[in-house]
Each structure stands twice: as structure tokens, then as C-alpha cells.
Amino acid sequence: MNGVKSNILSSFFKDINDCKIIPFGSGLIHRTFFLQHAEGDFILQNVNHHVFKKPKDLMENIQLVSNHLKQKNYPKSVLSIKKTLDGNILLQTSENEYWRIFDFISDTQDFSKPESEKQVYQTGKSFGEFLTYLKDLPIEKIKPSIPDFHNTRMRLENFEIAIQKNEFDRVKISTQEIEQIRTWHFLMEDYEALNCPIRIVHADPKISNLLFDKNERVKAVIDWDTIMPGSILHDYGDLVRTMACEEDEESIDFEKVKISPSYLNILEKGFLESTESWLTKIEKDNLLLGAKVIIYEQAIRFLTDFLEGDKYYNTVYTEQNFNRAKNQIQLLDSTLKLS
Ligand code: GN1
Ligand code: MG
């Protein structure tokens, strides 16, 4: 069934005769399916354990966050894990694959770029609300599912190693982009000098990780795999990266890839409405630096993956990661011109 073996389904359901499975979503890491069953609708995922080396840790994080939010009466939908028939939150198969199931959150839409000011404002506000609810979850209970995930310095080191190795002979065509990235080194230093507080963050709040209702309001923040100790600036930055640009990260219409000042203002307004009372001055004063650093990091990551032969991100054509890197470079260039 769409490449999903029956032993996987029979680990979760007593009766698997009426299962319908179709590929789903736009994630760049896992394989995701929509699963219909007499018991209800679900999301079935094959967890990428090359990226998430300890899949059990991330499932424990998700369960913890889900219970916490439910207990606090968080007003939006949350991820609910469907356990295997023998009570596990994750299935490990004899072929060393990891599978999991969540309840499907119905009546939603998702986007790869923003559609209106109302949607942008609602996103800032709702995502700020999500972080506010995570604030009183004891941070030591959350395990970093990918160590050094937003360690830009380490990302740059890996980038330089990929250039040195040049395994796929792609350095030559990337010369201009490589040089551009090197000139923006100062962004990482500016960020490091801040010493931002460490809090529980989402670490991947791009637009497609938010589900909207018919009225352009956020119904759920999804993709909790990267919830970990980190910096609010990175989370706000990822919102700006995908919510304050009228083109999406796959666009090769590079001329049009730029920050929209009106979307940026309205996103910040919504975000601060939910977070202003508890963010520190350092955080509030440096939100835009968070955006610059995260767009920078994303450009580095896409270009590194291109140089390494597209091992990390799912791609459907050869130069996709190169184009994604060019898109982010363009976006950063326009962000730097704002101030
Ligand atoms: C990946 O899994 P997905 O598509 O939501 C990536 C993010 C990147 C994003 C770029 C674990 O997110 O860090 O920002 O692609 N997730 C991981 O689109 O690397
Ligand atoms: Mg993700």
C-alpha cells in the first residue's frame, strides 16, 4: 500500500483490511502519509532516523509537550500520538525503520507562503502563544532531538568542509554563492555576542508547519520534532523567513524573493502581543537579527547539502538545493537592506 508494508499497519490496528494510505504534505525530512481507517483519520510517518538519531527521544518530547499543553488548556489543537497495539509511542521494525501515527487534525489548510495580512498577524500572535504555553514546562525534561541544530558556527564549519571535499564537483558553479556566504560571517558573531536566554522553542516554525482554519486563523502548530532548548530569536527568525516573504522557499523567481516590510511589521506586532510581557530586552531588541541569522543558516544548510550531493533534504530535481540556497541568499540580502 503506497510502499507501506502491512506489518507496520498491523502493529497499530487490529483490522487493517480497510486502510487507505496516500502520500501527504510537503515536509523535507520524513515520509508522510494520510491514513484512513474505520477508527478515524490519521497521519502516518516514517521517521528519518539519519536526521533524528534518537527517534525515541523526540517521541518522548512530543508526548510531554502534548500532555503539558492539554493540562494547561492550550486553546489550539495539539498533536496526539496513537500508540501501537502493545502500547509503544513509536514502532521500530526488524528492518530498523521507525514509524509513528498521530490523530489527523481535520478541516485545515496549509500554505507555503502567506496569503494576507490577517493571516500573517494571526500567525505571529498564535505562534507567540504557543511559546508562551511552553514557557513553564521544565526545560531539563526536554531532550535536544538534534544536538547543535541551530549552531550556526558549526553549520559554517561543515560548509567549509564540504567545500574542501568538493565530492560532487559542485564548488565551481557555486563560487559566487560561497563567497557571498563568507562575507556574512559577522551575522553569526553578532548573534553569539548577545548571549540570548535558552528556552524551550519549536526550532522549525516555517509556514508549512502551521495549520490554518477557513478564516485564516492558526488551528495548530505542528511538526514538534525539533522542540528543544534554544533561542526565541531563531523561532521568530524562521517565522519571518517564511511569513514575511511573498515568494516561498522553492521559488526560482529570485527577483521577487524579498522581505515585505508590511508583513514584517504585522508579524512582529502579533508576535509581541503574545510575548512582550515575558521576553527580555535583549530578545525584544534583536528580533530582526534572529531573522537574519536564521535565513543565513538556512542558506548555508541548503548550499552545504548541494555540495554534499543532496543527502539531507528531499529533492525532486538536481539543482533544487542550489536554487533553495540562492533563494535564501536573495532573501537575506533584502533583509539586510531593511536597516
Ligand atoms: C526541514 O521537516 P521540515 O520540512 O518541516 C528542516 C528545517 C528547515 C526546513 C526548510 C529537521 O523542515 O530545519 O528549516 O526543512 N528540518 C530539519 O524548509 O532539518
Ligand atoms: Mg520539520
CSV table of C-alpha atoms and ligand atoms in Angstrom, one decimal:
chain,number,residue,atom,x,y,z
A,1,MET,CA,0.0,0.0,0.0
A,2,ASN,CA,1.9,3.0,-1.3
A,3,GLY,CA,5.1,1.3,-0.1
A,4,VAL,CA,3.8,0.9,3.5
A,5,LYS,CA,4.1,-2.8,4.5
A,6,SER,CA,1.1,-4.5,6.2
A,7,ASN,CA,3.2,-5.4,9.3
A,8,ILE,CA,3.5,-1.7,10.0
A,9,LEU,CA,-0.2,-1.2,9.9
A,10,SER,CA,-1.0,-4.4,11.9
A,11,SER,CA,1.2,-3.1,14.7
A,12,PHE,CA,-1.2,-0.2,15.2
A,13,PHE,CA,-4.6,-1.7,14.1
A,14,LYS,CA,-6.3,-5.0,14.8
A,15,ASP,CA,-8.1,-4.9,11.5
A,16,ILE,CA,-6.1,-3.5,8.5
A,17,ASN,CA,-8.4,-4.5,5.7
A,18,ASP,CA,-10.0,-1.1,5.1
A,19,CYS,CA,-6.9,1.1,5.4
A,20,LYS,CA,-6.4,3.7,2.7
A,21,ILE,CA,-3.0,5.4,2.5
A,22,ILE,CA,-1.9,8.3,0.4
A,23,PRO,CA,1.4,10.3,0.4
A,24,PHE,CA,0.8,13.6,2.2
A,25,GLY,CA,2.4,17.0,2.9
A,26,SER,CA,5.5,18.9,1.9
A,27,GLY,CA,8.0,18.0,4.6
A,28,LEU,CA,11.6,17.8,3.6
A,29,ILE,CA,12.7,15.1,6.0
A,30,HIS,CA,10.3,12.3,6.8
A,31,ARG,CA,7.9,10.2,4.6
A,32,THR,CA,4.4,11.2,5.5
A,33,PHE,CA,1.0,9.6,4.6
A,34,PHE,CA,-2.6,10.3,5.2
A,35,LEU,CA,-4.2,7.2,6.6
A,36,GLN,CA,-8.0,6.5,6.6
A,37,HIS,CA,-9.3,3.7,8.8
A,38,ALA,CA,-12.6,2.7,10.3
A,39,GLU,CA,-11.2,4.1,13.6
A,40,GLY,CA,-10.7,7.5,12.1
A,41,ASP,CA,-8.2,9.6,10.1
A,42,PHE,CA,-4.5,9.7,10.9
A,43,ILE,CA,-1.1,10.8,9.9
A,44,LEU,CA,1.4,8.0,9.4
A,45,GLN,CA,5.1,8.8,9.3
A,46,ASN,CA,8.3,7.0,8.6
A,47,VAL,CA,10.7,8.9,10.8
A,48,ASN,CA,14.1,9.8,9.2
A,49,HIS,CA,16.5,8.4,11.7
A,50,HIS,CA,19.5,9.6,9.8
A,51,VAL,CA,18.4,13.1,10.8
A,52,PHE,CA,16.9,12.2,14.1
A,53,LYS,CA,19.4,9.8,15.5
A,54,LYS,CA,17.3,9.1,18.7
A,55,PRO,CA,13.7,8.9,17.5
A,56,LYS,CA,12.6,7.6,20.9
A,57,ASP,CA,13.8,10.9,22.5
A,58,LEU,CA,11.8,13.0,20.1
A,59,MET,CA,8.6,11.0,20.7
A,60,GLU,CA,9.0,11.4,24.4
A,61,ASN,CA,9.4,15.1,24.0
A,62,ILE,CA,6.2,15.2,21.9
A,63,GLN,CA,4.3,13.2,24.4
A,64,LEU,CA,5.5,15.5,27.2
A,65,VAL,CA,4.6,18.7,25.3
A,66,SER,CA,1.2,17.3,24.3
A,67,ASN,CA,0.3,16.4,27.9
A,68,HIS,CA,1.6,19.7,29.1
A,69,LEU,CA,-0.5,21.7,26.6
A,70,LYS,CA,-3.6,19.7,27.3
A,71,GLN,CA,-3.2,20.1,31.0
A,72,LYS,CA,-2.8,23.9,30.6
A,73,ASN,CA,-5.9,24.1,28.4
A,74,TYR,CA,-3.9,25.4,25.4
A,75,PRO,CA,-6.7,26.7,23.2
A,76,LYS,CA,-5.5,25.2,19.8
A,77,SER,CA,-5.3,21.6,18.5
A,78,VAL,CA,-2.3,19.6,19.8
A,79,LEU,CA,-0.5,16.5,18.4
A,80,SER,CA,-1.9,13.3,19.8
A,81,ILE,CA,0.1,10.1,19.4
A,82,LYS,CA,-1.7,6.9,18.6
A,83,LYS,CA,0.2,4.1,20.3
A,84,THR,CA,1.0,0.7,18.8
A,85,LEU,CA,-1.2,-2.2,19.9
A,86,ASP,CA,1.4,-3.1,22.5
A,87,GLY,CA,1.5,0.4,23.9
A,88,ASN,CA,4.5,2.0,22.4
A,89,ILE,CA,4.7,5.6,21.1
A,90,LEU,CA,6.9,4.6,18.3
A,91,LEU,CA,7.3,1.4,16.2
A,92,GLN,CA,10.7,0.1,15.4
A,93,THR,CA,10.7,-2.6,12.7
A,94,SER,CA,13.1,-5.5,12.2
A,95,GLU,CA,14.4,-3.6,9.2
A,96,ASN,CA,15.4,-0.7,11.6
A,97,GLU,CA,12.7,1.6,10.3
A,98,TYR,CA,10.8,3.9,12.7
A,99,TRP,CA,7.0,4.5,12.2
A,100,ARG,CA,4.5,6.6,14.2
A,101,ILE,CA,0.9,7.7,14.0
A,102,PHE,CA,-0.8,10.9,15.0
A,103,ASP,CA,-4.5,11.7,15.1
A,104,PHE,CA,-5.4,13.7,12.0
A,105,ILE,CA,-6.3,17.4,12.7
A,106,SER,CA,-9.2,17.9,10.3
A,107,ASP,CA,-10.6,21.0,8.5
A,108,THR,CA,-7.3,22.7,8.0
A,109,GLN,CA,-5.3,24.2,5.2
A,110,ASP,CA,-1.6,24.7,4.9
A,111,PHE,CA,0.4,27.2,2.9
A,112,SER,CA,4.0,27.6,1.5
A,113,LYS,CA,3.7,31.4,1.5
A,114,PRO,CA,1.5,33.9,3.2
A,115,GLU,CA,-1.8,34.9,1.6
A,116,SER,CA,-2.9,38.0,3.6
A,117,GLU,CA,-2.0,40.5,6.4
A,118,LYS,CA,-4.6,38.9,8.6
A,119,GLN,CA,-3.0,35.5,8.2
A,120,VAL,CA,0.4,37.0,9.0
A,121,TYR,CA,-0.8,38.8,12.1
A,122,GLN,CA,-2.7,35.7,13.3
A,123,THR,CA,0.5,33.6,12.8
A,124,GLY,CA,2.7,35.9,14.8
A,125,LYS,CA,0.1,36.0,17.6
A,126,SER,CA,-0.6,32.3,17.7
A,127,PHE,CA,3.0,31.2,17.5
A,128,GLY,CA,3.8,33.6,20.3
A,129,GLU,CA,1.0,32.0,22.3
A,130,PHE,CA,2.5,28.5,21.6
A,131,LEU,CA,5.8,29.6,23.0
A,132,THR,CA,4.1,31.2,26.0
A,133,TYR,CA,2.5,27.9,26.9
A,134,LEU,CA,5.8,26.1,26.6
A,135,LYS,CA,7.5,28.5,28.9
A,136,ASP,CA,6.6,26.8,32.2
A,137,LEU,CA,7.5,23.3,31.0
A,138,PRO,CA,10.7,22.4,32.9
A,139,ILE,CA,13.4,22.7,30.3
A,140,GLU,CA,15.5,19.8,31.7
A,141,LYS,CA,12.7,17.4,30.8
A,142,ILE,CA,13.2,18.2,27.0
A,143,LYS,CA,16.0,16.3,25.2
A,144,PRO,CA,17.6,18.0,22.3
A,145,SER,CA,16.4,15.9,19.4
A,146,ILE,CA,19.2,17.1,17.1
A,147,PRO,CA,22.2,18.4,19.1
A,148,ASP,CA,23.6,21.7,17.7
A,149,PHE,CA,20.6,22.2,15.4
A,150,HIS,CA,20.9,26.0,15.3
A,151,ASN,CA,24.6,26.2,15.9
A,152,THR,CA,25.4,28.5,13.0
A,153,ARG,CA,29.1,28.3,13.7
A,154,MET,CA,29.0,24.5,13.4
A,155,ARG,CA,26.9,24.8,10.2
A,156,LEU,CA,29.6,27.1,8.8
A,157,GLU,CA,32.4,24.7,9.7
A,158,ASN,CA,30.5,21.9,7.9
A,159,PHE,CA,30.0,24.2,4.9
A,160,GLU,CA,33.8,24.8,4.7
A,161,ILE,CA,34.5,21.1,5.0
A,162,ALA,CA,32.0,20.4,2.1
A,163,ILE,CA,33.9,23.0,0.0
A,164,GLN,CA,37.2,21.4,0.8
A,165,LYS,CA,36.0,17.9,-0.1
A,166,ASN,CA,34.1,19.0,-3.2
A,167,GLU,CA,32.9,15.4,-3.6
A,168,PHE,CA,30.4,16.2,-6.4
A,169,ASP,CA,32.5,18.8,-8.2
A,170,ARG,CA,29.9,21.5,-7.5
A,171,VAL,CA,32.1,24.1,-5.9
A,172,LYS,CA,32.9,25.8,-9.2
A,173,ILE,CA,29.3,26.7,-10.1
A,174,SER,CA,28.7,27.8,-6.6
A,175,THR,CA,31.7,30.2,-6.3
A,176,GLN,CA,29.6,33.3,-6.2
A,177,GLU,CA,27.2,32.0,-3.5
A,178,ILE,CA,30.1,30.6,-1.4
A,179,GLU,CA,31.8,34.0,-1.4
A,180,GLN,CA,28.6,35.7,-0.5
A,181,ILE,CA,28.0,33.4,2.4
A,182,ARG,CA,31.6,34.1,3.7
A,183,THR,CA,31.0,37.8,3.7
A,184,TRP,CA,28.1,37.5,6.0
A,185,HIS,CA,30.1,35.8,8.8
A,186,PHE,CA,29.6,38.8,11.0
A,187,LEU,CA,25.9,37.9,11.5
A,188,MET,CA,26.8,34.8,13.4
A,189,GLU,CA,29.3,36.8,15.6
A,190,ASP,CA,26.7,39.5,16.3
A,191,TYR,CA,24.2,36.8,17.3
A,192,GLU,CA,26.7,34.9,19.5
A,193,ALA,CA,27.7,38.2,21.3
A,194,LEU,CA,24.1,38.6,22.6
A,195,ASN,CA,24.1,35.5,24.8
A,196,CYS,CA,20.4,35.0,24.4
A,197,PRO,CA,18.4,33.1,27.1
A,198,ILE,CA,17.8,29.5,26.4
A,199,ARG,CA,14.2,28.5,26.4
A,200,ILE,CA,12.0,25.7,25.1
A,201,VAL,CA,11.5,26.5,21.4
A,202,HIS,CA,9.9,24.9,18.3
A,203,ALA,CA,13.1,25.4,16.2
A,204,ASP,CA,11.3,24.9,12.8
A,205,PRO,CA,8.2,27.2,12.7
A,206,LYS,CA,8.2,27.6,9.0
A,207,ILE,CA,4.8,28.4,7.4
A,208,SER,CA,4.0,24.9,6.3
A,209,ASN,CA,4.4,23.7,9.9
A,210,LEU,CA,1.2,25.7,10.9
A,211,LEU,CA,-2.3,24.6,10.1
A,212,PHE,CA,-4.9,27.2,9.4
A,213,ASP,CA,-8.7,27.2,9.5
A,214,LYS,CA,-11.0,28.7,6.9
A,215,ASN,CA,-10.8,32.1,8.5
A,216,GLU,CA,-7.0,32.4,8.2
A,217,ARG,CA,-6.5,31.7,11.9
A,218,VAL,CA,-4.0,29.2,13.1
A,219,LYS,CA,-5.7,26.0,14.2
A,220,ALA,CA,-2.5,24.1,15.2
A,221,VAL,CA,1.3,24.4,15.3
A,222,ILE,CA,2.6,21.1,14.1
A,223,ASP,CA,5.9,19.3,13.4
A,224,TRP,CA,7.2,19.1,17.0
A,225,ASP,CA,10.2,17.0,16.2
A,226,THR,CA,12.6,19.8,16.8
A,227,ILE,CA,11.1,21.2,20.0
A,228,MET,CA,14.3,21.7,22.1
A,229,PRO,CA,16.2,24.1,24.3
A,230,GLY,CA,17.1,27.0,22.1
A,231,SER,CA,16.7,30.7,21.3
A,232,ILE,CA,13.4,32.6,20.7
A,233,LEU,CA,15.3,34.7,18.1
A,234,HIS,CA,15.7,31.6,16.0
A,235,ASP,CA,12.0,30.8,16.2
A,236,TYR,CA,10.9,34.4,15.4
A,237,GLY,CA,13.5,34.3,12.6
A,238,ASP,CA,12.0,31.3,11.0
A,239,LEU,CA,8.6,32.9,11.1
A,240,VAL,CA,10.0,35.9,9.3
A,241,ARG,CA,11.8,33.8,6.8
A,242,THR,CA,8.6,32.2,5.6
A,243,MET,CA,5.8,34.5,6.7
A,244,ALA,CA,7.2,37.9,5.7
A,245,CYS,CA,8.2,37.0,2.1
A,246,GLU,CA,5.7,36.8,-0.7
A,247,GLU,CA,7.6,34.0,-2.5
A,248,ASP,CA,8.1,30.6,-1.0
A,249,GLU,CA,11.5,29.0,-0.4
A,250,GLU,CA,11.2,26.9,-3.6
A,251,SER,CA,10.7,29.9,-5.8
A,252,ILE,CA,13.3,30.4,-8.5
A,253,ASP,CA,11.8,33.8,-9.4
A,254,PHE,CA,14.7,35.3,-7.4
A,255,GLU,CA,13.9,38.9,-8.3
A,256,LYS,CA,10.7,38.6,-6.3
A,257,VAL,CA,12.2,37.0,-3.3
A,258,LYS,CA,12.4,39.8,-0.7
A,259,ILE,CA,11.1,40.8,2.7
A,260,SER,CA,7.8,42.5,2.7
A,261,PRO,CA,8.1,45.4,5.2
A,262,SER,CA,4.3,45.4,5.9
A,263,TYR,CA,4.2,41.7,6.6
A,264,LEU,CA,7.3,42.0,8.8
A,265,ASN,CA,5.7,44.8,10.9
A,266,ILE,CA,2.4,43.0,11.3
A,267,LEU,CA,4.1,39.7,12.2
A,268,GLU,CA,6.1,41.4,14.9
A,269,LYS,CA,3.0,43.1,16.2
A,270,GLY,CA,1.2,39.8,16.5
A,271,PHE,CA,4.2,38.0,18.0
A,272,LEU,CA,4.8,40.7,20.6
A,273,GLU,CA,1.2,40.8,21.6
A,274,SER,CA,1.6,37.3,23.0
A,275,THR,CA,5.2,37.5,24.2
A,276,GLU,CA,6.1,41.1,25.2
A,277,SER,CA,5.4,40.6,28.9
A,278,TRP,CA,8.0,37.9,29.3
A,279,LEU,CA,10.7,38.4,26.7
A,280,THR,CA,13.9,40.0,27.9
A,281,LYS,CA,15.1,43.4,26.5
A,282,ILE,CA,17.9,41.6,24.6
A,283,GLU,CA,15.3,39.4,22.9
A,284,LYS,CA,12.9,42.2,22.0
A,285,ASP,CA,15.6,44.4,20.7
A,286,ASN,CA,17.2,41.8,18.5
A,287,LEU,CA,14.2,40.0,16.8
A,288,LEU,CA,15.3,41.2,13.4
A,289,LEU,CA,18.8,39.8,14.0
A,290,GLY,CA,17.2,36.5,14.7
A,291,ALA,CA,15.6,36.6,11.2
A,292,LYS,CA,19.0,37.5,9.6
A,293,VAL,CA,20.8,34.7,11.4
A,294,ILE,CA,18.2,32.0,10.6
A,295,ILE,CA,18.0,32.9,6.9
A,296,TYR,CA,21.8,32.9,6.8
A,297,GLU,CA,21.9,29.5,8.4
A,298,GLN,CA,19.2,28.2,6.0
A,299,ALA,CA,21.3,29.4,3.0
A,300,ILE,CA,24.3,27.7,4.5
A,301,ARG,CA,22.4,24.4,5.0
A,302,PHE,CA,20.9,24.3,1.6
A,303,LEU,CA,24.2,25.1,-0.1
A,304,THR,CA,26.1,22.6,2.0
A,305,ASP,CA,23.6,19.9,1.1
A,306,PHE,CA,24.0,20.8,-2.6
A,307,LEU,CA,27.8,20.5,-2.3
A,308,GLU,CA,27.5,17.2,-0.4
A,309,GLY,CA,25.2,15.7,-3.2
A,310,ASP,CA,21.7,16.3,-1.7
A,311,LYS,CA,22.0,13.8,1.2
A,312,TYR,CA,19.9,15.6,3.7
A,313,TYR,CA,16.9,17.4,2.2
A,314,ASN,CA,14.4,15.6,-0.1
A,315,THR,CA,14.8,16.9,-3.6
A,316,VAL,CA,12.9,16.3,-6.9
A,317,TYR,CA,15.4,17.9,-9.3
A,318,THR,CA,19.2,18.2,-9.5
A,319,GLU,CA,19.8,21.8,-8.7
A,320,GLN,CA,17.0,22.2,-6.2
A,321,ASN,CA,19.2,22.7,-3.1
A,322,PHE,CA,21.3,25.2,-5.1
A,323,ASN,CA,18.2,27.1,-6.0
A,324,ARG,CA,16.9,27.0,-2.4
A,325,ALA,CA,20.3,28.4,-1.3
A,326,LYS,CA,20.1,31.2,-3.9
A,327,ASN,CA,16.5,32.0,-2.8
A,328,GLN,CA,17.7,32.4,0.8
A,329,ILE,CA,20.7,34.4,-0.2
A,330,GLN,CA,18.4,36.8,-2.0
A,331,LEU,CA,16.0,36.9,1.0
A,332,LEU,CA,18.9,37.7,3.3
A,333,ASP,CA,20.2,40.4,1.0
A,334,SER,CA,16.8,42.1,1.1
A,335,THR,CA,16.6,41.7,4.9
A,336,LEU,CA,20.0,43.3,5.4
A,337,LYS,CA,18.8,46.3,3.4
A,338,LEU,CA,16.0,47.0,5.9
A,339,SER,CA,18.3,48.5,8.4
B,1,GN1,C1,13.1,20.9,7.3
B,1,GN1,O1,10.9,18.8,8.0
B,1,GN1,P1,10.6,20.1,7.5
B,1,GN1,O2,10.4,20.2,6.1
B,1,GN1,O3,9.5,20.8,8.3
B,1,GN1,C2,14.2,21.2,8.3
B,1,GN1,C3,14.2,22.6,8.8
B,1,GN1,C4,14.4,23.5,7.7
B,1,GN1,C5,13.3,23.3,6.6
B,1,GN1,C6,13.5,24.1,5.4
B,1,GN1,C7,14.8,18.6,11.0
B,1,GN1,O4,11.9,21.1,7.9
B,1,GN1,O5,15.2,22.8,9.7
B,1,GN1,O6,14.3,24.8,8.1
B,1,GN1,O7,13.3,21.9,6.2
B,1,GN1,N1,14.1,20.2,9.4
B,1,GN1,C8,15.1,19.5,9.9
B,1,GN1,O8,12.3,24.0,4.6
B,1,GN1,O9,16.2,19.6,9.4
B,2,MG,MG,10.3,19.9,10.4
